[in-house]
Short mmCIF file of C-alpha atoms in Angstrom, two decimals:
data_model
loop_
_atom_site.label_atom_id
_atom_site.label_comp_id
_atom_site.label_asym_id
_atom_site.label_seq_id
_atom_site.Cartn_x
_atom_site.Cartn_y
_atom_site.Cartn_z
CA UNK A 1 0.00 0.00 0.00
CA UNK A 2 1.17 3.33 -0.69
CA UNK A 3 1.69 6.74 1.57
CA UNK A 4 1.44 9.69 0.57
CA UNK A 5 4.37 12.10 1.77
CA UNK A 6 3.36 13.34 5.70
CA UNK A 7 6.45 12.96 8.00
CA UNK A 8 7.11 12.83 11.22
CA UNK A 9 7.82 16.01 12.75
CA UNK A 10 7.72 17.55 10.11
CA UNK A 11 4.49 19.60 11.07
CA UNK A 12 4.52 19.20 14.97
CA UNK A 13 7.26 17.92 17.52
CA UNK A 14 7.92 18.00 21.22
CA UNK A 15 11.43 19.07 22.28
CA UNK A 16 12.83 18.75 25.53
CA UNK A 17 15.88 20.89 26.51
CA UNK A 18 18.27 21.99 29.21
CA UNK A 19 18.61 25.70 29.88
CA UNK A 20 22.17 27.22 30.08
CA UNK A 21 21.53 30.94 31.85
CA UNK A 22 23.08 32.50 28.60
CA UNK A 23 22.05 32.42 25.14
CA UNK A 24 21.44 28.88 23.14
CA UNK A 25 19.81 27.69 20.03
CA UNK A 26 17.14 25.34 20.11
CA UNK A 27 17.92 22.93 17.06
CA UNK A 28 16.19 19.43 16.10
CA UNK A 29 12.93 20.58 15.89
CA UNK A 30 12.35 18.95 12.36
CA UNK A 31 10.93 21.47 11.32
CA UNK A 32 10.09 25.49 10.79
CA UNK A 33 8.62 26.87 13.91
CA UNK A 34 6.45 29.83 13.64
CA UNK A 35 4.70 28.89 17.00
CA UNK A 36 6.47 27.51 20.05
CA UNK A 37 4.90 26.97 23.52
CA UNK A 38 7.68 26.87 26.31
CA UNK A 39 7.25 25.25 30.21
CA UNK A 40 9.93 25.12 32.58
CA UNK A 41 9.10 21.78 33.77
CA UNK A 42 10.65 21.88 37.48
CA UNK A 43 9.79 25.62 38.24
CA UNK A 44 6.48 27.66 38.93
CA UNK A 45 7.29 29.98 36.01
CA UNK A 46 4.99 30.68 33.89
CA UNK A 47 4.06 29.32 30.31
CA UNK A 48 5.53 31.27 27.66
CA UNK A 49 3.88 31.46 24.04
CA UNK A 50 5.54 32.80 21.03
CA UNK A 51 4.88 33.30 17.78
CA UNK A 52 6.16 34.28 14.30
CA UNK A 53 2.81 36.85 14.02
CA UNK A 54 3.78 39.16 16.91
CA UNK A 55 7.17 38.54 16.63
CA UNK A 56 10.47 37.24 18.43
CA UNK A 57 10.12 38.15 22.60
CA UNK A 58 6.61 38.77 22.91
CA UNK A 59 5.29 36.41 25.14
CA UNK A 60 1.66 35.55 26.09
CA UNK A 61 0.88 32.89 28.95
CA UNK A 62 -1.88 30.31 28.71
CA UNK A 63 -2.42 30.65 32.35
CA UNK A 64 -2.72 34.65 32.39
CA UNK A 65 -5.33 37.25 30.99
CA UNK A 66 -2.01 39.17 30.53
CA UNK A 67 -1.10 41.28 27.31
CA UNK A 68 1.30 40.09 24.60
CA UNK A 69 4.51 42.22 26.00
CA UNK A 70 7.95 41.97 24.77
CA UNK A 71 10.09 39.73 27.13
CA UNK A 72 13.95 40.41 27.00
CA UNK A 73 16.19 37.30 26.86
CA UNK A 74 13.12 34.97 25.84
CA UNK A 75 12.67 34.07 22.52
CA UNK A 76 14.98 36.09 20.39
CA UNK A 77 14.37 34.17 16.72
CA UNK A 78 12.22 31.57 15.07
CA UNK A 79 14.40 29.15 12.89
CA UNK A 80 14.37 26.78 10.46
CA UNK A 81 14.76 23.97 12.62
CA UNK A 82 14.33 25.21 16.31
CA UNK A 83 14.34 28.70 17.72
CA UNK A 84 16.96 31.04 19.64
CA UNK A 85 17.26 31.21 23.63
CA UNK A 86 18.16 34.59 25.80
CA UNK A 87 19.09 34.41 28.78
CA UNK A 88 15.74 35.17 30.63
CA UNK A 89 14.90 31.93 33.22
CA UNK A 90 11.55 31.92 32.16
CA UNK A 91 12.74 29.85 29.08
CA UNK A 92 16.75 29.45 29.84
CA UNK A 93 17.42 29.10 33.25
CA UNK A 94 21.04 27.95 34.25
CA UNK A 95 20.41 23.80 34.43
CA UNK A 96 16.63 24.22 34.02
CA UNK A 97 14.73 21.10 32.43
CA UNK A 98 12.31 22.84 29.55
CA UNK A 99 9.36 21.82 27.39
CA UNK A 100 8.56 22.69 24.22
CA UNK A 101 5.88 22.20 21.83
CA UNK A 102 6.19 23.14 18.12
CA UNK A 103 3.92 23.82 15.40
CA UNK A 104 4.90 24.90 11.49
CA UNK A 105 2.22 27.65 10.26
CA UNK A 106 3.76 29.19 6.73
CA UNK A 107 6.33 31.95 7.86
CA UNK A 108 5.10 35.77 8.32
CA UNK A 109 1.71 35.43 6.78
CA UNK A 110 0.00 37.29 4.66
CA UNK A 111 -3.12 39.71 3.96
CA UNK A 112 -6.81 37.81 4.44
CA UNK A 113 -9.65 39.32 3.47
CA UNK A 114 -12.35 36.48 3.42
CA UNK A 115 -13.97 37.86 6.46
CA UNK A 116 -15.64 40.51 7.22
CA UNK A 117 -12.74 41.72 9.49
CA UNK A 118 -9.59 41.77 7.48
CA UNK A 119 -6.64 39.40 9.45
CA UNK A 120 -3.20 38.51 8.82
CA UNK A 121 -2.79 34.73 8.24
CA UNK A 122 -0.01 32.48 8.38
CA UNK A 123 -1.44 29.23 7.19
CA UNK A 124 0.19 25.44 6.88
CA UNK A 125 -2.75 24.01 4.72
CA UNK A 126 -1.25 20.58 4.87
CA UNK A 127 -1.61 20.30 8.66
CA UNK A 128 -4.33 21.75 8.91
CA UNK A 129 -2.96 24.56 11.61
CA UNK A 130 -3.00 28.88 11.10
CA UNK A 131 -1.94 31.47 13.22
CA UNK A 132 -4.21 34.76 12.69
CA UNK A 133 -3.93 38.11 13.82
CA UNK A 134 -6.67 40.63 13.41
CA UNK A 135 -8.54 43.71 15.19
CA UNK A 136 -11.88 43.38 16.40
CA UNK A 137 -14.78 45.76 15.57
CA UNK A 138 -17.74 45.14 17.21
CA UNK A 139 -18.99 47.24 19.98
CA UNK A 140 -22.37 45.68 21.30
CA UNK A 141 -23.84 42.43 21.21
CA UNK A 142 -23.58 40.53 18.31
CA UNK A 143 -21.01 38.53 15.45
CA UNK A 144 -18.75 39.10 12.85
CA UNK A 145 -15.64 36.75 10.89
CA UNK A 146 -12.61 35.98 10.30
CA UNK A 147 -10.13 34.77 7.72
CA UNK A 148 -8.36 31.48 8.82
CA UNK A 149 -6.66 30.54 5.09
CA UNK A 150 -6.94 26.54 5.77
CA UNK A 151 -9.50 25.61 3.24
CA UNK A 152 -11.13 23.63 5.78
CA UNK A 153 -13.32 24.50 8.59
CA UNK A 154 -11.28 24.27 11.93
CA UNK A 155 -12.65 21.82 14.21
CA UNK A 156 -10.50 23.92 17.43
CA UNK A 157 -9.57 27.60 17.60
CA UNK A 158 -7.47 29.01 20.62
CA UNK A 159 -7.83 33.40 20.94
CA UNK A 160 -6.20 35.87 23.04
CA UNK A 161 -6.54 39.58 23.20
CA UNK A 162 -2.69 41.01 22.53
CA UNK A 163 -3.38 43.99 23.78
CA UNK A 164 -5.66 43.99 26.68
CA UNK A 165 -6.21 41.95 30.05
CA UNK A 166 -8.81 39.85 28.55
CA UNK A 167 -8.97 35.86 29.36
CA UNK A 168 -8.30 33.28 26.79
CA UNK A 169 -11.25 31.90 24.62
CA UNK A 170 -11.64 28.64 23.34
CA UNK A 171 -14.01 27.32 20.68
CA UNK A 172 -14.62 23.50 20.20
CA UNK A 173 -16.69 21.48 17.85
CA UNK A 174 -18.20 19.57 20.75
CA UNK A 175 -18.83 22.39 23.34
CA UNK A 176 -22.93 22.58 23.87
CA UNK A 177 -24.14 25.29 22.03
CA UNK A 178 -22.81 28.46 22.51
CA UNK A 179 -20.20 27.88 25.26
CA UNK A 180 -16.89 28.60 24.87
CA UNK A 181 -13.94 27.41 27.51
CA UNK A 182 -10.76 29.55 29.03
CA UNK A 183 -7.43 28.39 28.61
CA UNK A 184 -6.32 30.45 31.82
CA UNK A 185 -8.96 29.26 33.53
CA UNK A 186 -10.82 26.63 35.31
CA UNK A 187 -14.18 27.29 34.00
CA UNK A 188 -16.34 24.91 32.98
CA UNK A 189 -17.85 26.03 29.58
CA UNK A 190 -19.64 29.50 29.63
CA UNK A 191 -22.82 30.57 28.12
CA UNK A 192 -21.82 33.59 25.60
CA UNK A 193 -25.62 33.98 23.84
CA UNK A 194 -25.66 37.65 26.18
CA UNK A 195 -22.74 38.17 23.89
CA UNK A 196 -23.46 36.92 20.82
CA UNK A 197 -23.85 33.13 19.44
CA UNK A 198 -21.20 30.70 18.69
CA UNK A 199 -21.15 29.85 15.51
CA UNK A 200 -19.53 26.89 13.61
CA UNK A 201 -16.43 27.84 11.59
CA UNK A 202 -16.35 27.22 7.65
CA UNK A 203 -14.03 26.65 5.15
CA UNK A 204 -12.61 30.63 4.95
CA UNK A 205 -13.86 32.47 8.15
CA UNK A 206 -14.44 31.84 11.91
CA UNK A 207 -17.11 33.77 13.77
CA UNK A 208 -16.25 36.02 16.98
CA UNK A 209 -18.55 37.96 18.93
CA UNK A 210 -18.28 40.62 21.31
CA UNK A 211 -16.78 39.21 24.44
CA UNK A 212 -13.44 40.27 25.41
CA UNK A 213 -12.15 36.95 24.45
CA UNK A 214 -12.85 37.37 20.54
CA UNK A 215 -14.08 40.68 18.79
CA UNK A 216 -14.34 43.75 21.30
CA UNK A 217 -13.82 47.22 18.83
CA UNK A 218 -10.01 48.28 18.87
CA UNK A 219 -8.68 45.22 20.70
CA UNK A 220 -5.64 43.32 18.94
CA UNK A 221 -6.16 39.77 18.63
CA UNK A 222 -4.39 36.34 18.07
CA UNK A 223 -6.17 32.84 17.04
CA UNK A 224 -4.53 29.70 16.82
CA UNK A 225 -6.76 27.68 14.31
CA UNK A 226 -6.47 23.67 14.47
CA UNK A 227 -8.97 21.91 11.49
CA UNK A 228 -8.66 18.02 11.82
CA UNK A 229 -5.77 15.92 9.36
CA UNK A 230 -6.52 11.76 8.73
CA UNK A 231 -3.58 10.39 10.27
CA UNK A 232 -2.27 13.68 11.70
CA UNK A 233 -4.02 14.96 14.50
CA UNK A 234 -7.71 14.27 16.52
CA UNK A 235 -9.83 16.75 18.11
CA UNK A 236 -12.62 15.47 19.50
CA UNK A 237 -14.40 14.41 23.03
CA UNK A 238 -15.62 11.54 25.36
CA UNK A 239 -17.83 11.25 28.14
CA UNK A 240 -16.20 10.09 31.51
CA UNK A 241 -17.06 7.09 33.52
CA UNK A 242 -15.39 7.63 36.75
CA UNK A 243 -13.69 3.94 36.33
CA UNK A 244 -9.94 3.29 36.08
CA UNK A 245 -11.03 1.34 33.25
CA UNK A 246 -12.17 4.39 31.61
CA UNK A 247 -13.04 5.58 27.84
CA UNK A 248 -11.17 4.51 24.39
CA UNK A 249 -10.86 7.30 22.42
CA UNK A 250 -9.92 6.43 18.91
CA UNK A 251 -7.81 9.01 17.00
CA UNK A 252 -6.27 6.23 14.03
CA UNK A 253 -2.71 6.84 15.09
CA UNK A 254 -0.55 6.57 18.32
CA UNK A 255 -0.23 10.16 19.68
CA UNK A 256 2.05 11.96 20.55
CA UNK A 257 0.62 14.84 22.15
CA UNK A 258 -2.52 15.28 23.84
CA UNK A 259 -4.38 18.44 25.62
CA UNK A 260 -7.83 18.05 27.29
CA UNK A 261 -10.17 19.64 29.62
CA UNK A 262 -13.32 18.82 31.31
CA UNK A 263 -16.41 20.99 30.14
CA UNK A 264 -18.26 20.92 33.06
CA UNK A 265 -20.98 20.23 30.89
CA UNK A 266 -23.06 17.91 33.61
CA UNK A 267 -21.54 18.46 37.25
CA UNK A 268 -19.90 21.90 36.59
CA UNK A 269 -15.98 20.40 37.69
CA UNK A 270 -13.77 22.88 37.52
CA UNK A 271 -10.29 21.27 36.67
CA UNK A 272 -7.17 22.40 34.53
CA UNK A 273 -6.26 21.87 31.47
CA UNK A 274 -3.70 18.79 31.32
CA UNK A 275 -1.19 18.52 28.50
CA UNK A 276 0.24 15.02 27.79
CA UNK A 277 3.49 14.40 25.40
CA UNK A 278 5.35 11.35 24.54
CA UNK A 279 8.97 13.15 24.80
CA UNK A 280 8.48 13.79 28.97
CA UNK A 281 6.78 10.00 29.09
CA UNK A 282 8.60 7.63 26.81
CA UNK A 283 5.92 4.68 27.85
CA UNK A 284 2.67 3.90 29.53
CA UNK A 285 0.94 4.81 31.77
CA UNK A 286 1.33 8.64 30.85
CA UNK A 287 1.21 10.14 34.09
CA UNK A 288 3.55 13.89 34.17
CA UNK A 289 1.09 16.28 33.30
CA UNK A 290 1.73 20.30 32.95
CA UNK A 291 -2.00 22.10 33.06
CA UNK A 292 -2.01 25.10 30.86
CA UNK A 293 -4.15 27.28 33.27
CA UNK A 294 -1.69 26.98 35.95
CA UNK A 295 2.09 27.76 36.53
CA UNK A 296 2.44 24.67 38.55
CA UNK A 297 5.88 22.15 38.30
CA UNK A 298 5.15 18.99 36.17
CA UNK A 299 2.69 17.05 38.37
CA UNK A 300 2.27 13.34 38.24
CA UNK A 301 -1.71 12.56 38.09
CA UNK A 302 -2.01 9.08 39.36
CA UNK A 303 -3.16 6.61 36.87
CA UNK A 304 -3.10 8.85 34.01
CA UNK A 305 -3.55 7.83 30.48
CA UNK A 306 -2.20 5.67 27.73
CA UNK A 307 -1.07 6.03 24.17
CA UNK A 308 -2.09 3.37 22.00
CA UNK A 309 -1.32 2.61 18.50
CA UNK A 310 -4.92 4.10 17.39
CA UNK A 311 -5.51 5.99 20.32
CA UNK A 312 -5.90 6.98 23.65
CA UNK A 313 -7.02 4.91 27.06
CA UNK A 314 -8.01 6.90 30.00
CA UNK A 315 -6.61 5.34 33.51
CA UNK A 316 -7.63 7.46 36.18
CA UNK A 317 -10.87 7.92 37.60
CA UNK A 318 -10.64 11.47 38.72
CA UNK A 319 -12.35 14.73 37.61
CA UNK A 320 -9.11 16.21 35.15
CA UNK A 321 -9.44 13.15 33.50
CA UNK A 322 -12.61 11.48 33.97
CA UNK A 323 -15.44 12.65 35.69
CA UNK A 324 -18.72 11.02 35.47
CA UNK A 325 -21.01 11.83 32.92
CA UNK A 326 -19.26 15.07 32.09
CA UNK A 327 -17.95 15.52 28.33
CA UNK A 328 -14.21 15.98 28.03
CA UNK A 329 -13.01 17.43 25.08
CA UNK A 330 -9.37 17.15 23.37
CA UNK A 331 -6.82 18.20 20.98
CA UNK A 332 -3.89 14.98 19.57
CA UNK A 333 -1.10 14.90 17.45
CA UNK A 334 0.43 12.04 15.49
CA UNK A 335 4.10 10.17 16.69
CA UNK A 336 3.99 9.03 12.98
CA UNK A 337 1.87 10.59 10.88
CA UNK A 338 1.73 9.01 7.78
CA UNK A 339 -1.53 8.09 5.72
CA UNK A 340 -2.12 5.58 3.33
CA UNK A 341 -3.12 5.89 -0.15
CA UNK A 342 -6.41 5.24 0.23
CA UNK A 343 -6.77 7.63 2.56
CA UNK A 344 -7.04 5.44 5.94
CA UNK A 345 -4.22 6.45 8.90
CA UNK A 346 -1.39 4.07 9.55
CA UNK A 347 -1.22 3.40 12.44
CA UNK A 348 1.98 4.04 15.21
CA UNK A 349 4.01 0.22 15.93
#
């Protein structure tokens, strides 16, 4: 059977490094990086996000309503293969043990002007993964889009406000009907119709409305877009059991990153959101967890997870990771991403 040409790492990659108090580049990516997420894994610092759109030190954090501010010594420039270190401890302490997660968009983006605000996109159509940037306009209750340049309707989309205090907003395919999530929070989902409906995505344009999350007039915003790739990367959702034995979710490959969070969506939990990667847990059960909405060190969870060769098993009973009766939603990415010919993933060994 054939495959069709979709490496590994060439689109996505974990990489683990050790910080040196000075300057360093990060190389062995695989691949360009136009957006890099950065956790010191032993420290309470806080989670640094960078991206090719705002440019080299400007740092957001997924578990602050903070602005995008420039951040000297952080990271000074996105590479071909990896990106460059300052000396700032937030991503380069002396001896520190670091995270990173990786993403290729398509360099510095261009003009978009299939919605009805005009955006800057920087789109990897292959992947399925675009980085916008774009101003929002509206100034009562009520919608508007967005260009997103993938072709496809995203099935995830991640926003921040760049330039005011505003929390994170999160859209999901499988959120009940207009709710959105926080990535800085806790929340379980929230009810935005006072705002404005959420609306499904399409092929060109995502919808925002006025919450300070999304569209509010003369606010500067970033979106990280996500639309699902067979054999690539999963974003769907399960309902918890409250069993060790606890849901199969089937994805067609064996990941190699996973983030989740429970909605909420029947007992109103309020837990983090847990990130998973195969580079800080080379084998089952997959236990170290980081949580997005927090600054805390790398945290075993108990029982954890596992990564299968089509999927993921859930191992713990609790309410990060499986709560009875509430919905769960998640984002995965591939260890091997290759698809067949006829379209069907290949699965990991």
């Amino acid at each position: 059977m054939a495959y069709i040409t979709f490496q590994p790492n060439d689109h996505f990659n974990t990489k683990l490094y050790t910080g040196n108090g000075s300057t360093q580049n990060i190389t062995g990516v695989g691949h360009q990086v136009d957006w890099t997420w950065i956790k010191y894994r032993t420290d309470t610092e806080g989670h640094g996000l960078f991206d090719v759109l705002r440019g080299a030190l400007y740092r957001i954090q997924s578990n602050s309503n903070g602005v995008s501010s420039s951040q000297s010594g952080t990271v000074t420039a996105f590479g071909s293969d990896g990106f460059s270190l300052g000396s700032n401890a937030e991503v380069n302490a002396n001896n520190g043990s670091f995270v990173s997660w990786n993403w290729k968009a398509n360099g510095a983006g261009s003009a978009n002007t299939d919605g009805a605000i005009n955006s800057t996109v920087s789109a990897n159509t292959t992947s399925g993964f675009s980085i916008v940037s774009y101003t929002g306009t509206l100034s009562g209750n009520g919608n508007t889009t967005v260009g997103h340049g993938l072709g496809v309707a995203p099935k995830m989309i991640i926003t921040k406000s760049k330039s005011n205090g505003e929390n994170w907003g999160v859209y999901h395919k499988d959120l009940t009907a207009n709710r959105i999530l926080q990535l800085n929070t806790t929340s379980a989902q929230i009810n935005t119709t006072s705002e404005g409906t959420v609306t499904a995505p399409t092929s060109s344009v995502f919808t925002v409305n006025y919450r300070g999350e999304y569209g509010n007039s003369g606010q500067n915003y970033i979106a990280y877009c996500f639309a699902e790739k067979k054999g690539f990367s999963s974003i769907g959702s399960y309902i918890g059991n409250g069993n060790v034995n606890g849901p199969m979710i089937y994805t067609g490959f064996k990941p190699a990153f996973v983030l989740l969070k429970n909605t909420g969506s029947y007992t109103g939990a309020t837990e983090d959101w847990g990130i998973y990667d195969n580079k800080r847990n080379t084998f089952n059960e997959v236990d170290e967890a980081l949580f997005a909405s927090a600054t805390t060190v790398e945290t075993n969870v108990g029982d954890g997870i596992d990564f299968l060769s089509n999927g993921i098993k859930i191992r713990d009973s609790g309410g990060e990771l499986n709560k009875d009766g509430d919905t769960f939603i998640y984002m995965a990415f591939a260890e091997h991403p290759f698809v067949a010919s006829n379209g069907d993933p290949a699965t990991a060994r």
